[in-house]
Short mmCIF file of N, CA and C in Angstrom, two decimals:
data_model
loop_
_atom_site.label_atom_id
_atom_site.label_comp_id
_atom_site.label_asym_id
_atom_site.label_seq_id
_atom_site.Cartn_x
_atom_site.Cartn_y
_atom_site.Cartn_z
N UNK A 55 -78.10 137.67 2.55
CA UNK A 55 -78.19 136.61 1.56
C UNK A 55 -78.65 137.20 0.23
N UNK A 56 -78.21 136.64 -0.85
CA UNK A 56 -78.54 137.12 -2.19
C UNK A 56 -80.02 136.94 -2.48
N UNK A 57 -80.59 137.86 -3.26
CA UNK A 57 -81.99 137.81 -3.67
C UNK A 57 -82.17 136.70 -4.71
N UNK A 58 -83.03 135.72 -4.39
CA UNK A 58 -83.24 134.59 -5.30
C UNK A 58 -84.33 134.84 -6.32
N UNK A 59 -85.28 135.74 -6.01
CA UNK A 59 -86.41 135.95 -6.90
C UNK A 59 -87.54 134.97 -6.63
N UNK A 60 -87.35 134.06 -5.65
CA UNK A 60 -88.39 133.08 -5.32
C UNK A 60 -89.42 133.71 -4.39
N UNK A 61 -90.66 133.19 -4.39
CA UNK A 61 -91.67 133.68 -3.46
C UNK A 61 -91.24 133.42 -2.01
N UNK A 62 -91.84 134.14 -1.05
CA UNK A 62 -91.47 133.96 0.36
C UNK A 62 -91.55 132.49 0.80
N UNK A 63 -90.54 132.08 1.57
CA UNK A 63 -90.50 130.73 2.11
C UNK A 63 -89.75 129.73 1.24
N UNK A 64 -89.56 130.03 -0.05
CA UNK A 64 -88.89 129.10 -0.96
C UNK A 64 -87.38 129.33 -0.93
N UNK A 65 -86.64 128.26 -1.14
CA UNK A 65 -85.17 128.36 -1.23
C UNK A 65 -84.66 127.40 -2.29
N UNK A 66 -83.45 127.68 -2.73
CA UNK A 66 -82.79 126.80 -3.70
C UNK A 66 -81.90 125.85 -2.92
N UNK A 67 -82.04 124.56 -3.19
CA UNK A 67 -81.18 123.54 -2.59
C UNK A 67 -80.51 122.75 -3.71
N UNK A 68 -79.60 121.89 -3.33
CA UNK A 68 -78.86 121.11 -4.32
C UNK A 68 -79.08 119.62 -4.11
N UNK A 69 -79.51 118.92 -5.15
CA UNK A 69 -79.74 117.48 -5.07
C UNK A 69 -78.41 116.75 -5.21
N UNK A 70 -78.06 115.98 -4.21
CA UNK A 70 -76.82 115.20 -4.28
C UNK A 70 -76.95 114.04 -5.26
N UNK A 71 -78.15 113.48 -5.38
CA UNK A 71 -78.32 112.33 -6.26
C UNK A 71 -78.31 112.72 -7.73
N UNK A 72 -78.89 113.87 -8.07
CA UNK A 72 -78.93 114.31 -9.47
C UNK A 72 -77.89 115.37 -9.77
N UNK A 73 -77.25 115.90 -8.73
CA UNK A 73 -76.25 116.95 -8.88
C UNK A 73 -76.83 118.17 -9.59
N UNK A 74 -78.07 118.52 -9.22
CA UNK A 74 -78.77 119.67 -9.81
C UNK A 74 -79.44 120.48 -8.72
N UNK A 75 -79.64 121.78 -8.96
CA UNK A 75 -80.40 122.56 -7.99
C UNK A 75 -81.90 122.25 -8.10
N UNK A 76 -82.61 122.42 -6.99
CA UNK A 76 -84.06 122.27 -6.97
C UNK A 76 -84.63 123.30 -6.00
N UNK A 77 -85.95 123.43 -5.96
CA UNK A 77 -86.62 124.43 -5.16
C UNK A 77 -87.34 123.75 -4.01
N UNK A 78 -87.20 124.30 -2.80
CA UNK A 78 -87.74 123.66 -1.61
C UNK A 78 -88.39 124.71 -0.70
N UNK A 79 -89.54 124.35 -0.11
CA UNK A 79 -90.23 125.20 0.86
C UNK A 79 -90.19 124.45 2.19
N UNK A 80 -89.34 124.87 3.13
CA UNK A 80 -89.16 124.12 4.38
C UNK A 80 -90.43 123.99 5.22
N UNK A 81 -91.32 124.99 5.19
CA UNK A 81 -92.53 124.93 6.01
C UNK A 81 -93.51 123.87 5.50
N UNK A 82 -93.68 123.82 4.17
CA UNK A 82 -94.64 122.87 3.59
C UNK A 82 -93.98 121.56 3.17
N UNK A 83 -92.65 121.54 3.16
CA UNK A 83 -91.84 120.38 2.72
C UNK A 83 -92.04 120.07 1.23
N UNK A 84 -92.56 121.02 0.48
CA UNK A 84 -92.74 120.83 -0.97
C UNK A 84 -91.40 121.03 -1.66
N UNK A 85 -91.09 120.14 -2.60
CA UNK A 85 -89.90 120.30 -3.42
C UNK A 85 -90.29 120.13 -4.87
N UNK A 86 -89.56 120.80 -5.75
CA UNK A 86 -89.87 120.74 -7.17
C UNK A 86 -88.64 121.13 -7.98
N UNK A 87 -88.60 120.67 -9.24
CA UNK A 87 -87.49 120.98 -10.13
C UNK A 87 -87.68 122.32 -10.83
N UNK A 88 -88.94 122.70 -11.08
CA UNK A 88 -89.23 123.97 -11.73
C UNK A 88 -89.52 125.02 -10.66
N UNK A 89 -89.24 126.29 -10.96
CA UNK A 89 -89.51 127.33 -9.97
C UNK A 89 -91.01 127.41 -9.65
N UNK A 90 -91.34 127.76 -8.40
CA UNK A 90 -92.75 127.89 -8.03
C UNK A 90 -93.39 129.11 -8.70
N UNK A 91 -94.72 129.15 -8.69
CA UNK A 91 -95.46 130.29 -9.24
C UNK A 91 -95.03 131.57 -8.53
N UNK A 92 -95.11 132.66 -9.24
CA UNK A 92 -94.78 134.00 -8.74
C UNK A 92 -93.28 134.21 -8.51
N UNK A 93 -92.44 133.40 -9.14
CA UNK A 93 -91.00 133.60 -9.11
C UNK A 93 -90.65 134.74 -10.06
N UNK A 94 -89.71 135.58 -9.66
CA UNK A 94 -89.20 136.62 -10.55
C UNK A 94 -88.09 135.99 -11.38
N UNK A 95 -88.34 135.69 -12.68
CA UNK A 95 -87.36 134.96 -13.48
C UNK A 95 -86.05 135.71 -13.68
N UNK A 96 -86.09 137.03 -13.72
CA UNK A 96 -84.85 137.80 -13.92
C UNK A 96 -83.94 137.70 -12.70
N UNK A 97 -84.51 137.85 -11.51
CA UNK A 97 -83.71 137.72 -10.28
C UNK A 97 -83.20 136.30 -10.12
N UNK A 98 -84.06 135.30 -10.42
CA UNK A 98 -83.64 133.91 -10.30
C UNK A 98 -82.49 133.60 -11.26
N UNK A 99 -82.57 134.13 -12.46
CA UNK A 99 -81.53 133.91 -13.47
C UNK A 99 -80.17 134.42 -12.96
N UNK A 100 -80.17 135.61 -12.38
CA UNK A 100 -78.92 136.18 -11.87
C UNK A 100 -78.41 135.35 -10.69
N UNK A 101 -79.31 135.00 -9.78
CA UNK A 101 -78.91 134.20 -8.61
C UNK A 101 -78.33 132.86 -9.03
N UNK A 102 -79.03 132.15 -9.92
CA UNK A 102 -78.56 130.83 -10.35
C UNK A 102 -77.23 130.94 -11.08
N UNK A 103 -77.05 131.98 -11.87
CA UNK A 103 -75.78 132.18 -12.58
C UNK A 103 -74.61 132.39 -11.63
N UNK A 104 -74.89 133.05 -10.49
CA UNK A 104 -73.83 133.34 -9.53
C UNK A 104 -73.53 132.17 -8.59
N UNK A 105 -74.57 131.46 -8.17
CA UNK A 105 -74.40 130.49 -7.10
C UNK A 105 -74.61 129.03 -7.48
N UNK A 106 -75.17 128.76 -8.64
CA UNK A 106 -75.47 127.38 -9.00
C UNK A 106 -75.01 127.03 -10.40
N UNK A 107 -73.84 127.49 -10.77
CA UNK A 107 -73.29 127.12 -12.08
C UNK A 107 -71.85 126.68 -11.87
N UNK A 108 -71.36 125.90 -12.81
CA UNK A 108 -69.98 125.42 -12.77
C UNK A 108 -69.21 126.17 -13.84
N UNK A 109 -68.61 127.28 -13.48
CA UNK A 109 -68.00 128.15 -14.49
C UNK A 109 -66.76 127.57 -15.13
N UNK A 110 -66.16 126.55 -14.55
CA UNK A 110 -64.94 126.02 -15.13
C UNK A 110 -65.15 124.92 -16.16
N UNK A 111 -66.39 124.50 -16.39
CA UNK A 111 -66.64 123.37 -17.29
C UNK A 111 -66.78 123.84 -18.72
N UNK A 112 -66.07 123.20 -19.63
CA UNK A 112 -66.19 123.48 -21.06
C UNK A 112 -66.19 122.15 -21.79
N UNK A 113 -66.93 122.07 -22.88
CA UNK A 113 -66.91 120.81 -23.62
C UNK A 113 -65.54 120.58 -24.24
N UNK A 114 -65.13 119.32 -24.33
CA UNK A 114 -63.81 119.01 -24.87
C UNK A 114 -63.78 119.12 -26.38
N UNK A 115 -64.93 118.90 -27.01
CA UNK A 115 -65.00 119.02 -28.45
C UNK A 115 -64.31 117.89 -29.19
N UNK A 116 -64.02 116.81 -28.53
CA UNK A 116 -63.29 115.74 -29.19
C UNK A 116 -64.08 114.44 -29.11
N UNK A 117 -63.90 113.62 -30.10
CA UNK A 117 -64.44 112.26 -30.02
C UNK A 117 -63.44 111.47 -29.18
N UNK A 118 -63.95 110.84 -28.16
CA UNK A 118 -63.06 110.10 -27.26
C UNK A 118 -62.88 108.67 -27.74
N UNK A 119 -61.84 108.07 -27.30
CA UNK A 119 -61.57 106.68 -27.66
C UNK A 119 -61.87 105.79 -26.47
N UNK A 120 -61.77 104.50 -26.68
CA UNK A 120 -62.02 103.55 -25.59
C UNK A 120 -61.00 103.70 -24.48
N UNK A 121 -59.88 104.35 -24.76
CA UNK A 121 -58.87 104.56 -23.75
C UNK A 121 -59.05 105.90 -23.04
N UNK A 122 -60.24 106.55 -23.21
CA UNK A 122 -60.52 107.83 -22.60
C UNK A 122 -60.59 107.72 -21.09
N UNK A 123 -60.91 108.83 -20.45
CA UNK A 123 -60.91 108.90 -19.00
C UNK A 123 -61.84 107.86 -18.38
N UNK A 124 -63.01 107.65 -18.96
CA UNK A 124 -63.96 106.70 -18.39
C UNK A 124 -63.87 105.32 -19.04
N UNK A 125 -63.21 105.23 -20.19
CA UNK A 125 -63.10 103.97 -20.88
C UNK A 125 -64.40 103.54 -21.56
N UNK A 126 -65.41 104.41 -21.58
CA UNK A 126 -66.71 104.05 -22.15
C UNK A 126 -67.21 105.08 -23.15
N UNK A 127 -66.33 105.85 -23.76
CA UNK A 127 -66.77 106.96 -24.60
C UNK A 127 -66.48 106.77 -26.08
N UNK A 128 -66.13 105.57 -26.50
CA UNK A 128 -65.84 105.35 -27.91
C UNK A 128 -67.05 105.67 -28.77
N UNK A 129 -66.82 106.43 -29.83
CA UNK A 129 -67.89 106.82 -30.74
C UNK A 129 -68.78 107.92 -30.22
N UNK A 130 -68.43 108.49 -29.10
CA UNK A 130 -69.24 109.55 -28.51
C UNK A 130 -68.54 110.89 -28.68
N UNK A 131 -69.34 111.94 -28.65
CA UNK A 131 -68.79 113.29 -28.67
C UNK A 131 -69.25 114.02 -27.42
N UNK A 132 -68.60 115.13 -27.13
CA UNK A 132 -69.02 115.96 -26.01
C UNK A 132 -69.44 117.30 -26.58
N UNK A 133 -70.55 117.79 -26.12
CA UNK A 133 -71.05 119.06 -26.63
C UNK A 133 -71.75 119.83 -25.51
N UNK A 134 -71.91 121.12 -25.77
CA UNK A 134 -72.68 121.99 -24.89
C UNK A 134 -73.77 122.63 -25.74
N UNK A 135 -74.81 123.11 -25.09
CA UNK A 135 -75.85 123.78 -25.85
C UNK A 135 -76.49 124.89 -25.03
N UNK A 136 -77.19 125.74 -25.72
CA UNK A 136 -77.99 126.78 -25.12
C UNK A 136 -79.40 126.57 -25.67
N UNK A 137 -80.36 126.31 -24.81
CA UNK A 137 -81.74 126.00 -25.20
C UNK A 137 -82.66 127.15 -24.84
N UNK A 138 -83.47 127.58 -25.81
CA UNK A 138 -84.54 128.53 -25.53
C UNK A 138 -85.85 127.81 -25.83
N UNK A 139 -86.66 127.63 -24.80
CA UNK A 139 -87.96 126.97 -24.96
C UNK A 139 -89.01 128.00 -25.36
N UNK A 140 -90.13 127.50 -25.85
CA UNK A 140 -91.27 128.34 -26.21
C UNK A 140 -92.55 127.59 -25.81
N UNK A 141 -93.69 128.24 -25.96
CA UNK A 141 -94.94 127.65 -25.47
C UNK A 141 -95.33 126.36 -26.19
N UNK A 142 -94.75 126.09 -27.36
CA UNK A 142 -95.02 124.84 -28.08
C UNK A 142 -94.00 123.74 -27.78
N UNK A 143 -93.01 124.04 -26.93
CA UNK A 143 -92.02 123.02 -26.55
C UNK A 143 -92.73 121.87 -25.85
N UNK A 144 -92.13 120.68 -25.89
CA UNK A 144 -92.80 119.51 -25.30
C UNK A 144 -92.99 119.65 -23.80
N UNK A 145 -92.16 120.42 -23.13
CA UNK A 145 -92.34 120.72 -21.70
C UNK A 145 -92.03 122.20 -21.50
N UNK A 146 -93.04 123.06 -21.65
CA UNK A 146 -92.80 124.50 -21.62
C UNK A 146 -92.60 125.08 -20.21
N UNK A 147 -91.60 124.56 -19.52
CA UNK A 147 -91.18 125.10 -18.22
C UNK A 147 -89.69 124.82 -18.08
N UNK A 148 -89.06 125.56 -17.19
CA UNK A 148 -87.63 125.38 -16.98
C UNK A 148 -87.24 125.86 -15.60
N UNK A 149 -85.97 125.77 -15.28
CA UNK A 149 -85.47 126.28 -14.01
C UNK A 149 -85.64 127.79 -13.93
N UNK A 150 -85.75 128.45 -15.09
CA UNK A 150 -85.90 129.91 -15.11
C UNK A 150 -87.34 130.37 -15.05
N UNK A 151 -88.25 129.61 -15.62
CA UNK A 151 -89.65 130.01 -15.69
C UNK A 151 -90.55 128.78 -15.49
N UNK A 152 -91.49 128.89 -14.57
CA UNK A 152 -92.40 127.77 -14.31
C UNK A 152 -93.34 127.52 -15.48
N UNK A 153 -93.74 128.58 -16.18
CA UNK A 153 -94.66 128.45 -17.30
C UNK A 153 -94.16 129.35 -18.44
N UNK A 154 -93.59 128.75 -19.45
CA UNK A 154 -93.04 129.51 -20.57
C UNK A 154 -94.16 129.84 -21.55
N UNK A 155 -94.33 131.13 -21.82
CA UNK A 155 -95.42 131.58 -22.68
C UNK A 155 -94.92 132.25 -23.96
N UNK A 156 -93.60 132.36 -24.14
CA UNK A 156 -93.10 133.05 -25.35
C UNK A 156 -93.42 132.22 -26.59
N UNK A 157 -93.60 132.90 -27.70
CA UNK A 157 -93.86 132.23 -28.97
C UNK A 157 -92.56 131.65 -29.52
N UNK A 158 -92.70 130.77 -30.47
CA UNK A 158 -91.53 130.21 -31.13
C UNK A 158 -90.74 131.32 -31.82
N UNK A 159 -91.45 132.27 -32.39
CA UNK A 159 -90.79 133.41 -33.07
C UNK A 159 -89.99 134.24 -32.07
N UNK A 160 -90.56 134.51 -30.89
CA UNK A 160 -89.83 135.25 -29.86
C UNK A 160 -88.60 134.47 -29.40
N UNK A 161 -88.74 133.16 -29.25
CA UNK A 161 -87.61 132.32 -28.86
C UNK A 161 -86.51 132.39 -29.92
N UNK A 162 -86.91 132.32 -31.19
CA UNK A 162 -85.94 132.40 -32.29
C UNK A 162 -85.24 133.77 -32.28
N UNK A 163 -85.98 134.84 -32.09
CA UNK A 163 -85.38 136.19 -32.05
C UNK A 163 -84.37 136.30 -30.91
N UNK A 164 -84.71 135.75 -29.75
CA UNK A 164 -83.79 135.76 -28.62
C UNK A 164 -82.51 134.99 -28.97
N UNK A 165 -82.68 133.83 -29.56
CA UNK A 165 -81.52 133.00 -29.89
C UNK A 165 -80.66 133.63 -30.99
N UNK A 166 -81.28 134.32 -31.94
CA UNK A 166 -80.52 135.02 -32.99
C UNK A 166 -79.64 136.09 -32.34
N UNK A 167 -80.19 136.82 -31.37
CA UNK A 167 -79.39 137.84 -30.68
C UNK A 167 -78.22 137.21 -29.92
N UNK A 168 -78.49 136.10 -29.23
CA UNK A 168 -77.42 135.42 -28.48
C UNK A 168 -76.37 134.85 -29.44
N UNK A 169 -76.83 134.30 -30.55
CA UNK A 169 -75.90 133.77 -31.56
C UNK A 169 -74.98 134.88 -32.07
N UNK A 170 -75.53 136.06 -32.27
CA UNK A 170 -74.71 137.20 -32.71
C UNK A 170 -73.63 137.55 -31.71
N UNK A 171 -73.96 137.50 -30.44
CA UNK A 171 -72.96 137.79 -29.39
C UNK A 171 -71.86 136.74 -29.40
N UNK A 172 -72.22 135.49 -29.64
CA UNK A 172 -71.23 134.41 -29.68
C UNK A 172 -70.33 134.56 -30.90
N UNK A 173 -70.93 134.75 -32.06
CA UNK A 173 -70.16 134.83 -33.31
C UNK A 173 -69.27 136.06 -33.36
N UNK A 174 -69.67 137.15 -32.70
CA UNK A 174 -68.86 138.36 -32.68
C UNK A 174 -67.70 138.26 -31.70
N UNK A 175 -67.72 137.23 -30.86
CA UNK A 175 -66.67 137.06 -29.85
C UNK A 175 -66.98 137.81 -28.57
N UNK A 176 -68.15 138.43 -28.48
CA UNK A 176 -68.51 139.18 -27.28
C UNK A 176 -68.79 138.30 -26.08
N UNK A 177 -69.26 137.09 -26.32
CA UNK A 177 -69.56 136.14 -25.25
C UNK A 177 -69.34 134.73 -25.78
N UNK A 178 -69.13 133.81 -24.86
CA UNK A 178 -69.05 132.41 -25.27
C UNK A 178 -70.40 131.76 -25.06
N UNK A 179 -70.64 130.63 -25.73
CA UNK A 179 -71.87 129.89 -25.54
C UNK A 179 -72.02 129.50 -24.08
N UNK A 180 -70.95 129.04 -23.46
CA UNK A 180 -71.00 128.63 -22.06
C UNK A 180 -71.36 129.77 -21.13
N UNK A 181 -70.78 130.95 -21.37
CA UNK A 181 -71.10 132.10 -20.53
C UNK A 181 -72.57 132.45 -20.63
N UNK A 182 -73.12 132.44 -21.84
CA UNK A 182 -74.53 132.78 -22.03
C UNK A 182 -75.46 131.68 -21.53
N UNK A 183 -75.05 130.43 -21.66
CA UNK A 183 -75.90 129.31 -21.22
C UNK A 183 -76.20 129.41 -19.73
N UNK A 184 -75.24 129.87 -18.94
CA UNK A 184 -75.41 129.94 -17.48
C UNK A 184 -76.65 130.73 -17.09
N UNK A 185 -76.93 131.83 -17.80
CA UNK A 185 -78.07 132.67 -17.42
C UNK A 185 -79.22 132.63 -18.42
N UNK A 186 -78.98 132.20 -19.65
CA UNK A 186 -80.02 132.31 -20.68
C UNK A 186 -80.64 130.98 -21.09
N UNK A 187 -79.98 129.86 -20.84
CA UNK A 187 -80.50 128.56 -21.30
C UNK A 187 -81.63 128.07 -20.42
N UNK A 188 -82.65 127.48 -21.06
CA UNK A 188 -83.77 126.89 -20.33
C UNK A 188 -83.51 125.44 -19.94
N UNK A 189 -82.33 124.93 -20.21
CA UNK A 189 -81.97 123.56 -19.83
C UNK A 189 -81.26 123.57 -18.48
N UNK A 190 -81.46 122.54 -17.69
CA UNK A 190 -80.78 122.46 -16.40
C UNK A 190 -79.27 122.34 -16.56
N UNK A 191 -78.80 122.03 -17.78
CA UNK A 191 -77.35 122.00 -18.03
C UNK A 191 -76.74 123.40 -17.95
N UNK A 192 -77.57 124.43 -17.82
CA UNK A 192 -77.07 125.80 -17.71
C UNK A 192 -76.05 125.91 -16.57
N UNK A 193 -76.29 125.21 -15.48
CA UNK A 193 -75.37 125.30 -14.33
C UNK A 193 -74.00 124.72 -14.66
N UNK A 194 -73.92 123.97 -15.76
CA UNK A 194 -72.64 123.40 -16.20
C UNK A 194 -72.20 124.06 -17.51
N UNK A 195 -72.60 125.32 -17.69
CA UNK A 195 -72.26 126.08 -18.90
C UNK A 195 -72.82 125.40 -20.15
N UNK A 196 -73.92 124.68 -20.00
CA UNK A 196 -74.56 124.01 -21.13
C UNK A 196 -73.95 122.66 -21.47
N UNK A 197 -72.94 122.23 -20.72
CA UNK A 197 -72.25 120.99 -21.02
C UNK A 197 -73.17 119.79 -20.84
N UNK A 198 -73.29 118.98 -21.89
CA UNK A 198 -74.13 117.78 -21.86
C UNK A 198 -73.31 116.52 -21.63
N UNK A 199 -72.00 116.67 -21.51
CA UNK A 199 -71.15 115.50 -21.35
C UNK A 199 -71.03 114.73 -22.66
N UNK A 200 -70.61 113.48 -22.57
CA UNK A 200 -70.44 112.65 -23.76
C UNK A 200 -71.76 111.97 -24.11
N UNK A 201 -72.06 111.88 -25.39
CA UNK A 201 -73.23 111.15 -25.85
C UNK A 201 -72.94 110.56 -27.22
N UNK A 202 -73.63 109.48 -27.52
CA UNK A 202 -73.45 108.80 -28.79
C UNK A 202 -74.69 108.90 -29.65
N UNK A 203 -74.62 108.27 -30.79
CA UNK A 203 -75.77 108.26 -31.70
C UNK A 203 -76.91 107.50 -31.04
N UNK A 204 -78.10 108.06 -31.14
CA UNK A 204 -79.28 107.47 -30.52
C UNK A 204 -79.56 107.98 -29.12
N UNK A 205 -78.66 108.79 -28.55
CA UNK A 205 -78.85 109.29 -27.19
C UNK A 205 -79.67 110.58 -27.13
N UNK A 206 -79.69 111.34 -28.21
CA UNK A 206 -80.35 112.65 -28.24
C UNK A 206 -81.45 112.64 -29.30
N UNK A 207 -82.27 113.68 -29.29
CA UNK A 207 -83.27 113.83 -30.33
C UNK A 207 -82.57 113.90 -31.69
N UNK A 208 -83.20 113.34 -32.71
CA UNK A 208 -82.58 113.17 -34.02
C UNK A 208 -81.99 114.46 -34.57
N UNK A 209 -82.74 115.55 -34.56
CA UNK A 209 -82.27 116.82 -35.12
C UNK A 209 -81.05 117.33 -34.37
N UNK A 210 -81.07 117.20 -33.04
CA UNK A 210 -79.96 117.64 -32.21
C UNK A 210 -78.72 116.80 -32.51
N UNK A 211 -78.91 115.50 -32.52
CA UNK A 211 -77.80 114.57 -32.77
C UNK A 211 -77.14 114.84 -34.12
N UNK A 212 -77.95 114.96 -35.17
CA UNK A 212 -77.40 115.20 -36.51
C UNK A 212 -76.59 116.48 -36.55
N UNK A 213 -77.11 117.54 -35.94
CA UNK A 213 -76.38 118.82 -35.93
C UNK A 213 -75.09 118.72 -35.12
N UNK A 214 -75.15 118.08 -33.95
CA UNK A 214 -73.96 117.98 -33.09
C UNK A 214 -72.86 117.17 -33.75
N UNK A 215 -73.21 116.02 -34.34
CA UNK A 215 -72.20 115.17 -34.96
C UNK A 215 -71.64 115.78 -36.24
N UNK A 216 -72.37 116.72 -36.85
CA UNK A 216 -71.88 117.38 -38.07
C UNK A 216 -70.87 118.48 -37.77
N UNK A 217 -70.82 118.92 -36.52
CA UNK A 217 -69.90 120.00 -36.15
C UNK A 217 -68.47 119.50 -35.99
N UNK A 218 -67.53 120.38 -36.29
CA UNK A 218 -66.13 120.11 -35.99
C UNK A 218 -65.86 120.59 -34.55
N UNK A 219 -64.88 120.05 -33.88
CA UNK A 219 -64.55 120.51 -32.53
C UNK A 219 -64.34 122.03 -32.51
N UNK A 220 -64.99 122.68 -31.54
CA UNK A 220 -64.90 124.13 -31.38
C UNK A 220 -65.92 124.91 -32.19
N UNK A 221 -66.64 124.23 -33.06
CA UNK A 221 -67.61 124.90 -33.92
C UNK A 221 -68.97 125.04 -33.21
N UNK A 222 -69.68 126.13 -33.54
CA UNK A 222 -71.02 126.38 -33.01
C UNK A 222 -72.02 126.27 -34.15
N UNK A 223 -73.12 125.57 -33.91
CA UNK A 223 -74.15 125.35 -34.93
C UNK A 223 -74.94 126.63 -35.18
N UNK A 224 -75.71 126.60 -36.25
CA UNK A 224 -76.78 127.58 -36.40
C UNK A 224 -77.92 127.08 -35.53
N UNK A 225 -79.06 127.74 -35.56
CA UNK A 225 -80.19 127.37 -34.71
C UNK A 225 -80.74 126.00 -35.14
N UNK A 226 -80.91 125.13 -34.15
CA UNK A 226 -81.43 123.78 -34.37
C UNK A 226 -82.77 123.67 -33.63
N UNK A 227 -83.79 123.22 -34.34
CA UNK A 227 -85.12 123.09 -33.75
C UNK A 227 -85.41 121.63 -33.42
N UNK A 228 -85.83 121.39 -32.16
CA UNK A 228 -86.26 120.06 -31.73
C UNK A 228 -87.58 120.22 -30.99
N UNK A 229 -88.14 119.11 -30.54
CA UNK A 229 -89.37 119.15 -29.76
C UNK A 229 -89.15 119.88 -28.43
N UNK A 230 -87.91 119.95 -27.95
CA UNK A 230 -87.61 120.62 -26.70
C UNK A 230 -87.59 122.13 -26.84
N UNK A 231 -87.29 122.62 -28.02
CA UNK A 231 -87.17 124.06 -28.25
C UNK A 231 -86.12 124.35 -29.29
N UNK A 232 -85.50 125.52 -29.20
CA UNK A 232 -84.49 125.95 -30.16
C UNK A 232 -83.13 125.96 -29.47
N UNK A 233 -82.11 125.43 -30.17
CA UNK A 233 -80.79 125.26 -29.57
C UNK A 233 -79.70 125.91 -30.41
N UNK A 234 -78.63 126.31 -29.73
CA UNK A 234 -77.32 126.50 -30.34
C UNK A 234 -76.45 125.42 -29.72
N UNK A 235 -75.65 124.77 -30.51
CA UNK A 235 -74.83 123.65 -30.02
C UNK A 235 -73.37 123.96 -30.28
N UNK A 236 -72.53 123.71 -29.30
CA UNK A 236 -71.07 123.86 -29.47
C UNK A 236 -70.42 122.51 -29.21
N UNK A 237 -69.62 122.09 -30.18
CA UNK A 237 -68.91 120.82 -29.99
C UNK A 237 -67.52 121.12 -29.51
#
């Protein structure tokens, strides 16, 4: 079996109700959304990228109409993002790290490097989101699905709606952390 990076006894399971991976310890019956203490974040990142991501999902980048697939997407856009959290984020933990201690400056430096890889054509936002994003949407290549005005944090929403389809934002700061957004 592949190395998960989790402490002994822990395993990754998949929630059918939320359609997301979670962490479970069968002996203690403890379950949690964030990795347990003493997790190796680098090994977990590789494992999750290989076994718990949807590599075929990409944002459509289009504003849908009322005649769209679900019939409920009028005025909404679809976007993906890559989130890097820092110790000042409103919830400084993620599927990759139980306790995020990096500074905002370190998070920005990481995101600048990732942005360079995207802009140079070396990687796509979706490819990088699978292993580098602190959002649980990483398993879906950062895809957030369709959302309308008022559904996201103000700074995120303004940046996403300002993008043209296929365009990637510069770094956007919200209470959640620092983002790159692709419409």
